[in-house]
Coordinates of C-alpha atoms in Angstrom, one line a residue:
X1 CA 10.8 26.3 48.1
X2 CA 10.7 27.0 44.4
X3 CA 12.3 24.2 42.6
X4 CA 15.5 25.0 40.7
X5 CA 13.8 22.5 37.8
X6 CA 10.8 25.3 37.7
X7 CA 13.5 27.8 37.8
X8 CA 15.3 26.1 34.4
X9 CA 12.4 25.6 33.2
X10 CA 10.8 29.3 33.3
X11 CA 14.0 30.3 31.8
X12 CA 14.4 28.1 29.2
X13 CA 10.9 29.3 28.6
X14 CA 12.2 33.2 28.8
X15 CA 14.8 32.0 26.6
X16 CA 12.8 30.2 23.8
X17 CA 10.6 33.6 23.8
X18 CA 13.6 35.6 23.3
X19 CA 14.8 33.8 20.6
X20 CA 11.8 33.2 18.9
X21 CA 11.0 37.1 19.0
X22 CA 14.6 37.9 17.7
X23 CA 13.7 35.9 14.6
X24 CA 11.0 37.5 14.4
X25 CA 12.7 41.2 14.3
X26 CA 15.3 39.8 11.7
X27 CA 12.3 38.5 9.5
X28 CA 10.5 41.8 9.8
X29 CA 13.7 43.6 8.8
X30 CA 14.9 40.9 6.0
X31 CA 16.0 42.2 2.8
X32 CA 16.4 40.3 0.5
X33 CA 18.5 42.0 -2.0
X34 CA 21.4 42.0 0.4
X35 CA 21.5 38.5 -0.2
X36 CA 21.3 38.3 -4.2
X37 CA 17.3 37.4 -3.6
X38 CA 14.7 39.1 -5.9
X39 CA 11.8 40.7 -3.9
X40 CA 9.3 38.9 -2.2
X41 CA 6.4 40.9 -3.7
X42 CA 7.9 39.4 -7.2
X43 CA 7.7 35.7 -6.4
X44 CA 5.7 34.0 -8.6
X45 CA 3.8 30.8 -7.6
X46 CA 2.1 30.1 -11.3
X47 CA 5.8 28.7 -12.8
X48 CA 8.3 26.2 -11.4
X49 CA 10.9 28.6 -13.7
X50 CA 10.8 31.0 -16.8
X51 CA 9.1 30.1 -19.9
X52 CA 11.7 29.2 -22.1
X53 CA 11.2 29.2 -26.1
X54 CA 10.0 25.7 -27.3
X55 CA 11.2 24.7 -31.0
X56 CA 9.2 21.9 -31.2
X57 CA 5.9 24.4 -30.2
X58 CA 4.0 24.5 -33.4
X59 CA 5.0 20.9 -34.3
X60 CA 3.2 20.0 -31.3
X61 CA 0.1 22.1 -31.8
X62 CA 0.1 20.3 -35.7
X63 CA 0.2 17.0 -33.6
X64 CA -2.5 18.1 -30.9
X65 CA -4.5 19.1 -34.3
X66 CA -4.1 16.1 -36.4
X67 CA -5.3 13.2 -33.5
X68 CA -7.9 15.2 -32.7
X69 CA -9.3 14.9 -36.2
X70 CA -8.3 10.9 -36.4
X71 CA -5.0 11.2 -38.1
X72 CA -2.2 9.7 -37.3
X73 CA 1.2 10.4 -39.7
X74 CA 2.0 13.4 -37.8
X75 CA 2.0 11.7 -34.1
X76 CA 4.4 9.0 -36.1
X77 CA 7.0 11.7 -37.9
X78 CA 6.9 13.4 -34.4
X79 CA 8.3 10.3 -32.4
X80 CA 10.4 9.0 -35.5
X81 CA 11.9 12.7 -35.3
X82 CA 13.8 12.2 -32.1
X83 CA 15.8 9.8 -33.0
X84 CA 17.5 8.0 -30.6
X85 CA 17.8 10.7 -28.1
X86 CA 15.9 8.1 -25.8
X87 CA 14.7 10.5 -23.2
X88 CA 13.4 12.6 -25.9
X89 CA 11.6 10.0 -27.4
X90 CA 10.1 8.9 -24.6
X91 CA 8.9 12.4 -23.4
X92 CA 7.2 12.3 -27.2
X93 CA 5.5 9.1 -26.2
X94 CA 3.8 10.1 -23.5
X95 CA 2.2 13.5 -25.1
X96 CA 1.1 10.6 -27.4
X97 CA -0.1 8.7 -24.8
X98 CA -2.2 11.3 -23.1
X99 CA -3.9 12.5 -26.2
X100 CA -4.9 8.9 -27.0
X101 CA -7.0 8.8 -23.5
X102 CA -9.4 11.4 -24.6
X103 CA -9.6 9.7 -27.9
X104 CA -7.7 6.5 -29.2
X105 CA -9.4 5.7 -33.0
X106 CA -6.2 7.7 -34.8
X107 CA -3.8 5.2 -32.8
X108 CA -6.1 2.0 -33.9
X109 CA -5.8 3.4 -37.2
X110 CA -2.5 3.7 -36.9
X111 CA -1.9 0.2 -35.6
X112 CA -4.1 -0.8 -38.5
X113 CA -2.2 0.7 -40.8
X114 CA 1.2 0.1 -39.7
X115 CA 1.5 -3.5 -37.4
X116 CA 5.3 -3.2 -37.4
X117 CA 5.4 0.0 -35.5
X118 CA 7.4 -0.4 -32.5
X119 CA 6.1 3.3 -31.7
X120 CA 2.5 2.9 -31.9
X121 CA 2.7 -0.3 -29.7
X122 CA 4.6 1.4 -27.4
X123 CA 2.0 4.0 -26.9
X124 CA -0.7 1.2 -27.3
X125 CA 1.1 -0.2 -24.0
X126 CA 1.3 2.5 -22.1
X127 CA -2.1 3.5 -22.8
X128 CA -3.4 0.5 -21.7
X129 CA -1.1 0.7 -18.2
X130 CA -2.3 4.4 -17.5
X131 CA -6.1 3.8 -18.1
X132 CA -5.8 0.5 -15.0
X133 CA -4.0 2.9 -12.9
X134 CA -6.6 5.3 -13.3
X135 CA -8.8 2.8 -12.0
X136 CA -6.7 2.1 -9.6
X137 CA -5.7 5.4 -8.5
X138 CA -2.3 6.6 -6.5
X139 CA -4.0 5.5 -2.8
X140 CA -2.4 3.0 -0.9
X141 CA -3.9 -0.5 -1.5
X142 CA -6.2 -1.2 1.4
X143 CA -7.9 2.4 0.8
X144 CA -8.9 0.6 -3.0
X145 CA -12.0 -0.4 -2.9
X146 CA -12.2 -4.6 -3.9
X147 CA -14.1 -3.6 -7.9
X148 CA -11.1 -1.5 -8.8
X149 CA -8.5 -3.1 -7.6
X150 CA -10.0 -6.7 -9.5
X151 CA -10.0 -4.5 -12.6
X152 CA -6.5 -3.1 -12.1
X153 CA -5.3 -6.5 -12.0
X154 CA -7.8 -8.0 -14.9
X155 CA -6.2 -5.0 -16.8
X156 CA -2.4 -5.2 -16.3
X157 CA -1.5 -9.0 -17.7
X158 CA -2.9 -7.4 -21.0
X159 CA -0.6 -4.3 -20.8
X160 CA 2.4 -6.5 -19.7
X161 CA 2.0 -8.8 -23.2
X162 CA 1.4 -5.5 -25.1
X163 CA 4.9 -4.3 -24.1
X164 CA 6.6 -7.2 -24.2
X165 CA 5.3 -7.2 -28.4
X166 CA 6.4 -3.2 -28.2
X167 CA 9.9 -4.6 -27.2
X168 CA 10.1 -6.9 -30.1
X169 CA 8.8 -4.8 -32.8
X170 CA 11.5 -1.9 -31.4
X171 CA 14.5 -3.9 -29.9
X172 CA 16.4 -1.2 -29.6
X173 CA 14.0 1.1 -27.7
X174 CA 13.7 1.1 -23.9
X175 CA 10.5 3.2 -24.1
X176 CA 8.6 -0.6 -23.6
X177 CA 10.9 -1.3 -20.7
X178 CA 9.6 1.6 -18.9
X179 CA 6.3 0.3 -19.3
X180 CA 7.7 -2.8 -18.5
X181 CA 8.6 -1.9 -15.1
X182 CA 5.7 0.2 -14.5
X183 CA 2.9 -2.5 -15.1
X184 CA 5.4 -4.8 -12.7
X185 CA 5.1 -3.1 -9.7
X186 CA 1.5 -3.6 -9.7
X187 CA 2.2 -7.2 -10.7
X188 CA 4.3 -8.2 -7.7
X189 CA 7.5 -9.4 -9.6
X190 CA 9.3 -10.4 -7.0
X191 CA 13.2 -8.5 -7.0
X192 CA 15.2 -11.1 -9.1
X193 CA 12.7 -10.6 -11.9
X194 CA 12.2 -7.0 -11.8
X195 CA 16.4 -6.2 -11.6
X196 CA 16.3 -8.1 -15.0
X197 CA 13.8 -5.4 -16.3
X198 CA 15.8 -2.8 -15.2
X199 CA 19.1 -4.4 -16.7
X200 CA 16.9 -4.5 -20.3
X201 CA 16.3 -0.9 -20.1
X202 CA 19.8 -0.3 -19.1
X203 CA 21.1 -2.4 -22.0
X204 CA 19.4 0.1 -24.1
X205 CA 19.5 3.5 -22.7
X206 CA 22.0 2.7 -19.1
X207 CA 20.5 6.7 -17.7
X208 CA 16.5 7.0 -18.9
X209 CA 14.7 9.5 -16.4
X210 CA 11.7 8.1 -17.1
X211 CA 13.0 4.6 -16.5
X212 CA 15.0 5.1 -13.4
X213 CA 11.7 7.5 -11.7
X214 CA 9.2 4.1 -12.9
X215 CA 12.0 2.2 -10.9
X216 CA 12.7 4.0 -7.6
X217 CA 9.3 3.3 -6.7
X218 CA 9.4 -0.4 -6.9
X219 CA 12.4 -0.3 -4.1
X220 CA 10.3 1.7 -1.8
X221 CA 8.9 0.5 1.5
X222 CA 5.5 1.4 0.2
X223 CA 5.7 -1.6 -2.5
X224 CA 8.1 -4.5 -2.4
X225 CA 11.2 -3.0 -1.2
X226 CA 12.4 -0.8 2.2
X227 CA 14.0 2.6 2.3
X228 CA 17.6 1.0 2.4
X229 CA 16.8 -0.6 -1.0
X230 CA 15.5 2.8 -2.0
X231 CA 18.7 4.9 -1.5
X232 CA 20.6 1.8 -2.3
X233 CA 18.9 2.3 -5.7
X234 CA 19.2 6.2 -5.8
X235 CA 22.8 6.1 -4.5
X236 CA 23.8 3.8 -7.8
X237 CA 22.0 6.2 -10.1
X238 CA 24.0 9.0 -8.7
X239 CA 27.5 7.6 -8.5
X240 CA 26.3 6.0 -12.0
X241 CA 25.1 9.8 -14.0
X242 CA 27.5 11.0 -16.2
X243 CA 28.0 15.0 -16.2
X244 CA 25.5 16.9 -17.4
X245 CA 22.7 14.1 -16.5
X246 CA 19.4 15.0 -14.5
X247 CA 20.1 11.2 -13.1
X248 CA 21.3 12.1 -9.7
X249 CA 17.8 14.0 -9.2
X250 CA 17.0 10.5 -8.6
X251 CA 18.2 10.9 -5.0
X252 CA 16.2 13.8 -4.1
X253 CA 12.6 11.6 -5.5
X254 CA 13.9 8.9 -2.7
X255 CA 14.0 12.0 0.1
X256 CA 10.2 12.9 -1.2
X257 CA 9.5 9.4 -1.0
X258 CA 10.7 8.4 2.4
X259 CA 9.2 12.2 3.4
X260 CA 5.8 11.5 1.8
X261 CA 5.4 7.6 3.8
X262 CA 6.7 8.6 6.6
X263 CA 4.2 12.0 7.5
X264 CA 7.0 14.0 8.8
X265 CA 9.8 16.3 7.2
X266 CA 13.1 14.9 7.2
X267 CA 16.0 16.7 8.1
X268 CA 19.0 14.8 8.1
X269 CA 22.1 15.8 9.1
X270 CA 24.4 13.2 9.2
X271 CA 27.4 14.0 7.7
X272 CA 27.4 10.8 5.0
X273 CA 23.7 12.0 3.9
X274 CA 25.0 15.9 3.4
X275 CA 27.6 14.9 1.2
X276 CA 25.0 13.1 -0.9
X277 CA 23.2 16.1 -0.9
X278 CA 26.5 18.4 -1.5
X279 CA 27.2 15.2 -4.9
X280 CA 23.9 15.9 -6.3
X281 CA 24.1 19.9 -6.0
X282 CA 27.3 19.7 -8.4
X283 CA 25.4 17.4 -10.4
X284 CA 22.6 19.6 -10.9
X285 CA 24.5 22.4 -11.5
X286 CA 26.7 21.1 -14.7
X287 CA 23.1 20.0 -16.3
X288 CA 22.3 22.9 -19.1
X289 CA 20.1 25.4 -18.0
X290 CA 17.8 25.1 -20.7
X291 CA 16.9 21.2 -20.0
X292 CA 12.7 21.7 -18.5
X293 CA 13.2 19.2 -16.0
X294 CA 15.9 21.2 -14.1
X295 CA 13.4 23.9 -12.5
X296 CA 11.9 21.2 -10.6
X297 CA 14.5 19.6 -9.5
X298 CA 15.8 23.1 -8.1
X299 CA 13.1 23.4 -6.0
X300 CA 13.5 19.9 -4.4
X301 CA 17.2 20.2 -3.9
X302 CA 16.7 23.6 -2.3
X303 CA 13.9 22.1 -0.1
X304 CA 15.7 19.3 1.3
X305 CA 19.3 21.1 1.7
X306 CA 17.0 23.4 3.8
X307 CA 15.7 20.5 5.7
X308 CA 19.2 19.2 7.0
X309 CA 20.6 22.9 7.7
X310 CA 22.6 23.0 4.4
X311 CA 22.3 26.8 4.7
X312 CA 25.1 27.5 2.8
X313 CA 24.8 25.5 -0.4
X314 CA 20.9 25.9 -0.4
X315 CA 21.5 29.9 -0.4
X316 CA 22.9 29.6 -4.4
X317 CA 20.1 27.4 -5.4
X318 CA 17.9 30.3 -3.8
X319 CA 19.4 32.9 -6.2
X320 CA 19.2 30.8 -9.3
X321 CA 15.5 30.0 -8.9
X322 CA 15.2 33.7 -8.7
X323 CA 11.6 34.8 -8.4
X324 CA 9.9 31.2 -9.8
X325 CA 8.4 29.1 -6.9
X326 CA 5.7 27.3 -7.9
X327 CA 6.8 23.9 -7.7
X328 CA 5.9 21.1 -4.8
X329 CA 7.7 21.5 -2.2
X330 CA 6.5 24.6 -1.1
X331 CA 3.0 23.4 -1.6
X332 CA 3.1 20.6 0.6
X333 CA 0.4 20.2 3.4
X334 CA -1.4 23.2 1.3
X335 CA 0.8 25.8 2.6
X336 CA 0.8 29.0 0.0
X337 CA 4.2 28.2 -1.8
X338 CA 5.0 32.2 -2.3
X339 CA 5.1 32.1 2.1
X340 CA 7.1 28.2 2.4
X341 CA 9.5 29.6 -0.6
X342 CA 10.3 33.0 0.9
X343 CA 10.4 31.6 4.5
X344 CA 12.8 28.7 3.4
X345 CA 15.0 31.3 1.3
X346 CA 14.9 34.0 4.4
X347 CA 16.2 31.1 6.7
X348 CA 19.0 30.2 4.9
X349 CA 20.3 33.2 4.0
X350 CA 19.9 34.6 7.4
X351 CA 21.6 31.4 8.9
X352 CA 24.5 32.2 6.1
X353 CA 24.9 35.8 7.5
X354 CA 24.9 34.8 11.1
X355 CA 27.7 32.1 10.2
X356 CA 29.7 34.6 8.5
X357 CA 29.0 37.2 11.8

């Protein structure tokens, strides 16, 4: 007798076939201009989003020019020009920053030549925390080999004291705090002295990027925190981000975080984590459109309101990132991002049209 469990099973099997093939037909027959979505043949993977015009482009080019022949007034009128738009300032720092790694005599020249530059210590300090990380590298700890690691932490006590003497030449600033909080992590502050980091950077500038993304990483289970004290952190950045802030983009780094540690994709769908998701998408979408970090943060938020069958408010996010996909998420585990973008796009907005009948 033919067991009725081999009988379920072979058509649950009939079933899954069925299924699988009708998705298949409504792939194959997908158009995506009935759903607001630009061509698949006019995807392009090269650009996260358009180019948009740059003001500041041949100021920078002037700046790239004049390190690269040893001077250094133009790297300081080009920080000193933004002012206290923190974020801005920071963002200058760290073009400064990189150009000092391929060479650094125009910044010890510029030390030289100006001590009481908060600005040039700054970038001193964060030179000096990118060049141990480099030795370091972005592997977890026990995949380190013993020589670098020793020289990472030979390196960092010096960066530390370097940004500590940034912070006092530039009170104001929080650009040292970000350092701050970046050479820490490796340093093993334990919580109650790294929260006092983070509450001298908010002092000075309460919704840094930069600051909060040198943060989150500190809560995570991979260094000295869990994934509770992750989103705990994330969760107060969002509820924190005044409108028109990238802050609550904050939330979507802890997703790729827990995502990234974990091996697997997450797709959570408990009601309390898609209404995080549904805060963040009006976040997002009051934040100017000509800000360059939004792009990318598009791309995340449409990747993870994917994930946890958010068809319906992924489906806009879709249409505003037009034909741009070359951002992360659809590159991860080296898929071609032109096929993980249009598949991601084609399943929500055929999930949309088969909730709307």
């Amino acid at each position: 007798m033919i067991s009725i469990f081999v009988i379920a099973a072979a058509g649950f099997g009939v079933a899954s076939l069925a299924s699988r093939a009708r998705r298949s037909r409504e792939r194959a027959a997908f158009d995506p201009a009935l759903h607001g979505l630009v061509p698949r043949d006019a995807l392009d993977p090269d650009r996260a989003g358009p180019p948009r015009p740059d003001p500041d482009h041949d100021t920078v080019i002037e700046v790239v020019l004049a390190v690269r022949r040893g001077e250094w007034k133009q790297a300081a009128a080009y920080v000193e020009a933004a002012g206290q738009d923190w974020d801005e300032r920071w963002s200058r720092v760290e073009l400064l920053q990189e150009l000092a790694q391929e060479d650094d005599d125009w910044l010890k020249r510029w030390r030289k030549a100006c001590p009481e530059s908060g600005d040039a210590a700054t970038v001193r300090a964060g030179l000096m925390v990118h060049r141990a990380w480099a030795i370091r590298g972005s592997a977890y700890a026990h995949k380190v080999s013993q020589a670098d690691m020793a020289t990472f932490q030979r390196m960092l006590p010096d960066a530390m004291k370097a940004a500590h003497e940034a912070s006092e030449l530039a009170p104001a600033d929080p650009g040292p705090w970000v350092v701050m909080m970046t050479a820490a992590r490796a340093l093993n502050y334990d919580h109650g002295q790294f929260s006092r980091l983070f509450a001298g950077l908010q002092t000075r500038a309460p919704y840094h990027w930069a600051g909060h993304l040198q943060a989150l990483p500190y809560w995570c289970a991979k260094w000295h925190g869990s994934d509770e004290l992750m989103y705990d952190f994330a969760k107060r950045a969002l509820a924190a981000a005044p409108p028109g802030s990238v802050l609550p983009g904050v939330y979507l780094y802890a997703l790729d975080e827990e995502e990234q540690r974990s091996g697997r994709r997450l797709m959570r769908t408990d009601p309390a984590d898609k209404g995080l998701l549904l805060t963040v998408a009006r976040a997002l979408a009051s934040v100017p459109g000509t800000d360059p970090r939004l792009p990318g943060l598009l791309h995340l938020l449409a990747y993870h309101l994917t994930r946890c069958q958010m068809y319906e408010a992924a489906l806009p996010v879709f249409r505003t990132l037009g034909p741009w996909c070359g951002a992360s998420p659809w590159r991860k585990g080296d898929r071609d991002p032109v096929d993980a973008f249009d598949a991601a796009r084609t399943t929500a907005a055929l999930k949309v049209a088969e909730g709307r009948g």
